[in-house]
């Protein structure tokens, strides 16, 4: 369920440059006035709303309605299905990924060089990058190599003084196996960082463009540690992004203020309609219909991720314009391979064969989606021009080969990320239930993840424990933009763990090796051929059935000024 604020940034927010807006720029030595949060006594520290809502500190903000807001402001703590597009507003990474060219491009790093033996990567930082202030901290220097070292070593090294502050989980870092791949991150000089690997690692570079790889302030960490308040780093880490997080209030609103000293020097967002280009207020509204209603009645300036079924009506509304946004969300059916009979690839192939994906797209996405052959969005891998429908004969043959001629019972679990994408999720699950019944697979529709599997066949009192039911997961994901990173987090072995991004826990070392070979190949046809090898393995073993890709869209009020642009 990773689809939110960066979408708005890409399509309707733009950036802030010198002289933008009606607010005065904050001098470097003056902290921004924000409500002071309170530390929550939980394993992962999250902000507690302050008495004064953060919106009180904004001047006529633009209001955007979005499906969800994060539980934590530290991107290093985000799970695979957490909303994460907001990360690009408040934080920067060393690299960005360009969807159009499918190439990495400089961000905080202005250049990089992989060693000939592949055992290290040297990164040269952009000079003069300003760091945000927070209620507790005002930076005295620009970004340096020390900040990069801190941001990665904090996640990598269990003995790092900040590793366990706020909890021990670093989901993205662990899903990509970096706790085992990286051996050291060190500063060569103030603007140069060296990453050292346990073995040659050509697949590391794209990971520098992922959300967990944001750069936060080591100076802030040292300051808070000296004050005995290290846990406050988890509440509001100081980033370098184009917007500065001001806080969150009990109504689910996230307040952001433009950071005028951002290194990109983006042009200002048009003000218009009495709204300030410097202030943003993001309102979490899970229901797509309610987001659209608030947009129509003027309570929101923009809304993200409309219900695909409402798009025809939205297209006829003169008060609203629809703007496509780069990227897709994917609707997937994932097998839990730790439970029989889904540990058998032939059973998974039978399920994939019986599902009529084109019919699902027509019925539930109003042809706004695209049928997929691989769990990659169409801008990363071509979607089929004439996708195949249901194949009853093939499905029955595969079940017969697997020793399941009469089918079996299974749970179909609707995970929360789908409901935010498709309001009619229950009916979609019922349609899948009908299709699977054709081959004797009797599906019980459930909501939410299953309880942990029993660890023994008998309880401590000697009573039998029921065998765990086979599990199918219906989920929606907004995958990383870079295809190798997307496949690695969704289906790679390091992510095949309880709570990892690989929710079905399928692991095939040959698949990971194919991804590594693709990463080592030069960009272009050679890499695409290597990637095709990895996708062939997915088609053979079928750990997941990709149902559809849904293009991202924003809705904006038509009375907003022209000039909204991509950054």
Short mmCIF file of N, CA, C and O in Angstrom, two decimals, residues 217-269:
data_model
loop_
_atom_site.label_atom_id
_atom_site.label_comp_id
_atom_site.label_asym_id
_atom_site.label_seq_id
_atom_site.Cartn_x
_atom_site.Cartn_y
_atom_site.Cartn_z
N UNK A 217 20.36 13.45 9.11
CA UNK A 217 21.47 14.23 9.68
C UNK A 217 22.17 13.52 10.83
O UNK A 217 21.56 13.24 11.87
N UNK A 218 23.46 13.26 10.67
CA UNK A 218 24.28 12.74 11.77
C UNK A 218 24.48 13.80 12.84
O UNK A 218 24.59 13.48 14.03
N UNK A 219 24.53 15.05 12.43
CA UNK A 219 24.70 16.13 13.41
C UNK A 219 23.49 16.20 14.34
O UNK A 219 23.64 16.41 15.55
N UNK A 220 22.29 16.02 13.80
CA UNK A 220 21.10 15.99 14.63
C UNK A 220 21.17 14.83 15.62
O UNK A 220 20.84 14.99 16.80
N UNK A 221 21.59 13.66 15.16
CA UNK A 221 21.69 12.50 16.05
C UNK A 221 22.66 12.76 17.19
O UNK A 221 22.37 12.43 18.35
N UNK A 222 23.81 13.35 16.88
CA UNK A 222 24.80 13.64 17.92
C UNK A 222 24.24 14.65 18.93
O UNK A 222 24.46 14.51 20.14
N UNK A 223 23.53 15.65 18.43
CA UNK A 223 22.95 16.67 19.31
C UNK A 223 21.92 16.04 20.26
O UNK A 223 21.94 16.28 21.47
N UNK A 224 21.03 15.20 19.71
CA UNK A 224 19.99 14.59 20.54
C UNK A 224 20.60 13.60 21.53
O UNK A 224 20.14 13.50 22.67
N UNK A 225 21.64 12.89 21.11
CA UNK A 225 22.30 11.96 22.03
C UNK A 225 22.90 12.71 23.21
O UNK A 225 22.81 12.27 24.36
N UNK A 226 23.53 13.86 22.95
CA UNK A 226 24.13 14.65 24.02
C UNK A 226 23.07 15.17 24.99
O UNK A 226 23.35 15.39 26.18
N UNK A 227 21.83 15.35 24.49
CA UNK A 227 20.74 15.82 25.34
C UNK A 227 20.01 14.67 26.04
O UNK A 227 19.06 14.91 26.78
N UNK A 228 20.45 13.43 25.77
CA UNK A 228 19.76 12.28 26.34
C UNK A 228 18.40 12.03 25.71
O UNK A 228 17.52 11.45 26.34
N UNK A 229 18.21 12.45 24.45
CA UNK A 229 16.92 12.33 23.77
C UNK A 229 17.08 11.65 22.42
O UNK A 229 16.48 12.06 21.42
N UNK A 230 17.87 10.62 22.35
CA UNK A 230 18.15 9.96 21.08
C UNK A 230 16.87 9.49 20.38
O UNK A 230 16.79 9.48 19.15
N UNK A 231 15.85 9.08 21.18
CA UNK A 231 14.63 8.55 20.58
C UNK A 231 13.90 9.58 19.72
O UNK A 231 13.09 9.22 18.87
N UNK A 232 14.17 10.85 19.92
CA UNK A 232 13.47 11.87 19.14
C UNK A 232 13.91 11.86 17.67
O UNK A 232 13.22 12.42 16.80
N UNK A 233 15.02 11.23 17.36
CA UNK A 233 15.42 11.09 15.96
C UNK A 233 14.40 10.27 15.18
O UNK A 233 14.19 10.50 13.99
N UNK A 234 13.75 9.32 15.85
CA UNK A 234 12.74 8.50 15.19
C UNK A 234 11.44 9.27 14.97
O UNK A 234 10.65 8.92 14.10
N UNK A 235 11.22 10.31 15.74
CA UNK A 235 9.98 11.07 15.62
C UNK A 235 10.04 12.02 14.44
O UNK A 235 9.11 12.09 13.63
N UNK A 236 11.14 12.73 14.29
CA UNK A 236 11.23 13.72 13.22
C UNK A 236 12.68 13.87 12.78
O UNK A 236 13.36 14.83 13.14
N UNK A 237 13.21 12.93 12.00
CA UNK A 237 14.59 13.07 11.52
C UNK A 237 14.70 14.23 10.54
O UNK A 237 13.79 14.52 9.76
N UNK A 238 15.83 14.90 10.59
CA UNK A 238 16.07 16.05 9.70
C UNK A 238 16.53 15.56 8.34
O UNK A 238 17.56 14.89 8.22
N UNK A 239 15.78 15.88 7.31
CA UNK A 239 16.13 15.51 5.95
C UNK A 239 16.63 16.70 5.15
O UNK A 239 17.00 17.73 5.71
N UNK A 240 16.59 16.55 3.83
CA UNK A 240 17.06 17.64 2.95
C UNK A 240 16.07 17.89 1.81
O UNK A 240 16.40 18.57 0.85
N UNK A 241 14.87 17.34 1.89
CA UNK A 241 13.93 17.39 0.77
C UNK A 241 13.33 18.75 0.52
O UNK A 241 13.54 19.70 1.29
N UNK A 242 12.54 18.89 -0.55
CA UNK A 242 11.97 20.19 -0.93
C UNK A 242 10.89 20.69 0.02
O UNK A 242 10.53 21.86 -0.03
N UNK A 243 10.35 19.83 0.85
CA UNK A 243 9.39 20.24 1.87
C UNK A 243 9.83 19.73 3.23
O UNK A 243 10.48 18.69 3.34
N UNK A 244 9.47 20.48 4.26
CA UNK A 244 9.85 20.18 5.62
C UNK A 244 8.61 19.77 6.40
O UNK A 244 7.60 20.48 6.38
N UNK A 245 8.65 18.62 7.06
CA UNK A 245 7.49 18.15 7.83
C UNK A 245 7.31 19.02 9.07
O UNK A 245 8.22 19.22 9.86
N UNK A 246 6.07 19.53 9.23
CA UNK A 246 5.77 20.37 10.38
C UNK A 246 5.11 19.57 11.51
O UNK A 246 5.22 19.94 12.66
N UNK A 247 4.43 18.49 11.16
CA UNK A 247 3.78 17.68 12.18
C UNK A 247 2.49 17.08 11.66
O UNK A 247 2.15 17.19 10.50
N UNK A 248 1.75 16.43 12.56
CA UNK A 248 0.52 15.75 12.21
C UNK A 248 -0.47 15.96 13.35
O UNK A 248 -0.10 16.01 14.52
N UNK A 249 -1.76 16.08 13.00
CA UNK A 249 -2.74 16.34 14.04
C UNK A 249 -3.72 15.17 14.16
O UNK A 249 -3.66 14.22 13.37
N UNK A 250 -4.63 15.21 15.16
CA UNK A 250 -5.51 14.05 15.39
C UNK A 250 -6.46 13.76 14.23
O UNK A 250 -7.02 12.66 14.16
N UNK A 251 -6.67 14.72 13.34
CA UNK A 251 -7.57 14.49 12.21
C UNK A 251 -6.87 13.79 11.05
O UNK A 251 -7.45 13.64 9.98
N UNK A 252 -5.64 13.38 11.26
CA UNK A 252 -4.92 12.65 10.21
C UNK A 252 -4.28 13.55 9.18
O UNK A 252 -3.96 13.09 8.09
N UNK A 253 -4.08 14.81 9.49
CA UNK A 253 -3.53 15.75 8.51
C UNK A 253 -2.02 15.90 8.71
O UNK A 253 -1.54 16.03 9.84
N UNK A 254 -1.31 15.90 7.61
CA UNK A 254 0.14 16.08 7.64
C UNK A 254 0.45 17.45 7.06
O UNK A 254 0.06 17.78 5.94
N UNK A 255 1.15 18.27 7.84
CA UNK A 255 1.46 19.64 7.44
C UNK A 255 2.92 19.72 6.98
O UNK A 255 3.81 19.21 7.64
N UNK A 256 3.12 20.35 5.83
CA UNK A 256 4.46 20.51 5.28
C UNK A 256 4.67 21.96 4.85
O UNK A 256 3.74 22.62 4.38
N UNK A 257 5.89 22.41 5.02
CA UNK A 257 6.27 23.78 4.65
C UNK A 257 7.41 23.71 3.64
O UNK A 257 8.33 22.89 3.77
N UNK A 258 7.34 24.55 2.63
CA UNK A 258 8.38 24.56 1.61
C UNK A 258 9.75 24.87 2.23
O UNK A 258 9.87 25.74 3.09
N UNK A 259 10.75 24.14 1.78
CA UNK A 259 12.13 24.37 2.22
C UNK A 259 12.82 25.15 1.12
O UNK A 259 13.23 24.59 0.10
N UNK A 260 12.95 26.45 1.31
CA UNK A 260 13.40 27.32 0.22
C UNK A 260 14.86 27.16 -0.14
O UNK A 260 15.29 27.60 -1.20
N UNK A 261 15.61 26.53 0.74
CA UNK A 261 17.04 26.36 0.44
C UNK A 261 17.34 24.98 -0.14
O UNK A 261 18.47 24.53 -0.09
N UNK A 262 16.30 24.34 -0.70
CA UNK A 262 16.52 23.04 -1.31
C UNK A 262 17.48 23.16 -2.48
O UNK A 262 17.42 24.11 -3.27
N UNK A 263 18.33 22.18 -2.65
CA UNK A 263 19.43 22.27 -3.61
C UNK A 263 18.98 22.27 -5.05
O UNK A 263 19.72 22.71 -5.94
N UNK A 264 17.77 21.79 -5.36
CA UNK A 264 17.33 21.77 -6.76
C UNK A 264 16.89 23.14 -7.26
O UNK A 264 16.78 23.35 -8.48
N UNK A 265 16.58 24.08 -6.34
CA UNK A 265 16.11 25.42 -6.73
C UNK A 265 14.95 25.34 -7.72
O UNK A 265 14.96 25.95 -8.79
N UNK A 266 13.93 24.56 -7.34
CA UNK A 266 12.78 24.42 -8.23
C UNK A 266 11.99 25.73 -8.29
O UNK A 266 11.94 26.48 -7.34
N UNK A 267 11.29 25.98 -9.42
CA UNK A 267 10.46 27.18 -9.51
C UNK A 267 9.25 27.07 -8.60
O UNK A 267 8.88 25.97 -8.17
N UNK A 268 8.60 28.19 -8.26
CA UNK A 268 7.50 28.16 -7.30
C UNK A 268 6.25 27.52 -7.87
O UNK A 268 6.02 27.52 -9.07
N UNK A 269 5.45 27.00 -6.99
CA UNK A 269 4.13 26.50 -7.35
C UNK A 269 3.20 27.69 -7.47
O UNK A 269 3.19 28.57 -6.60
#
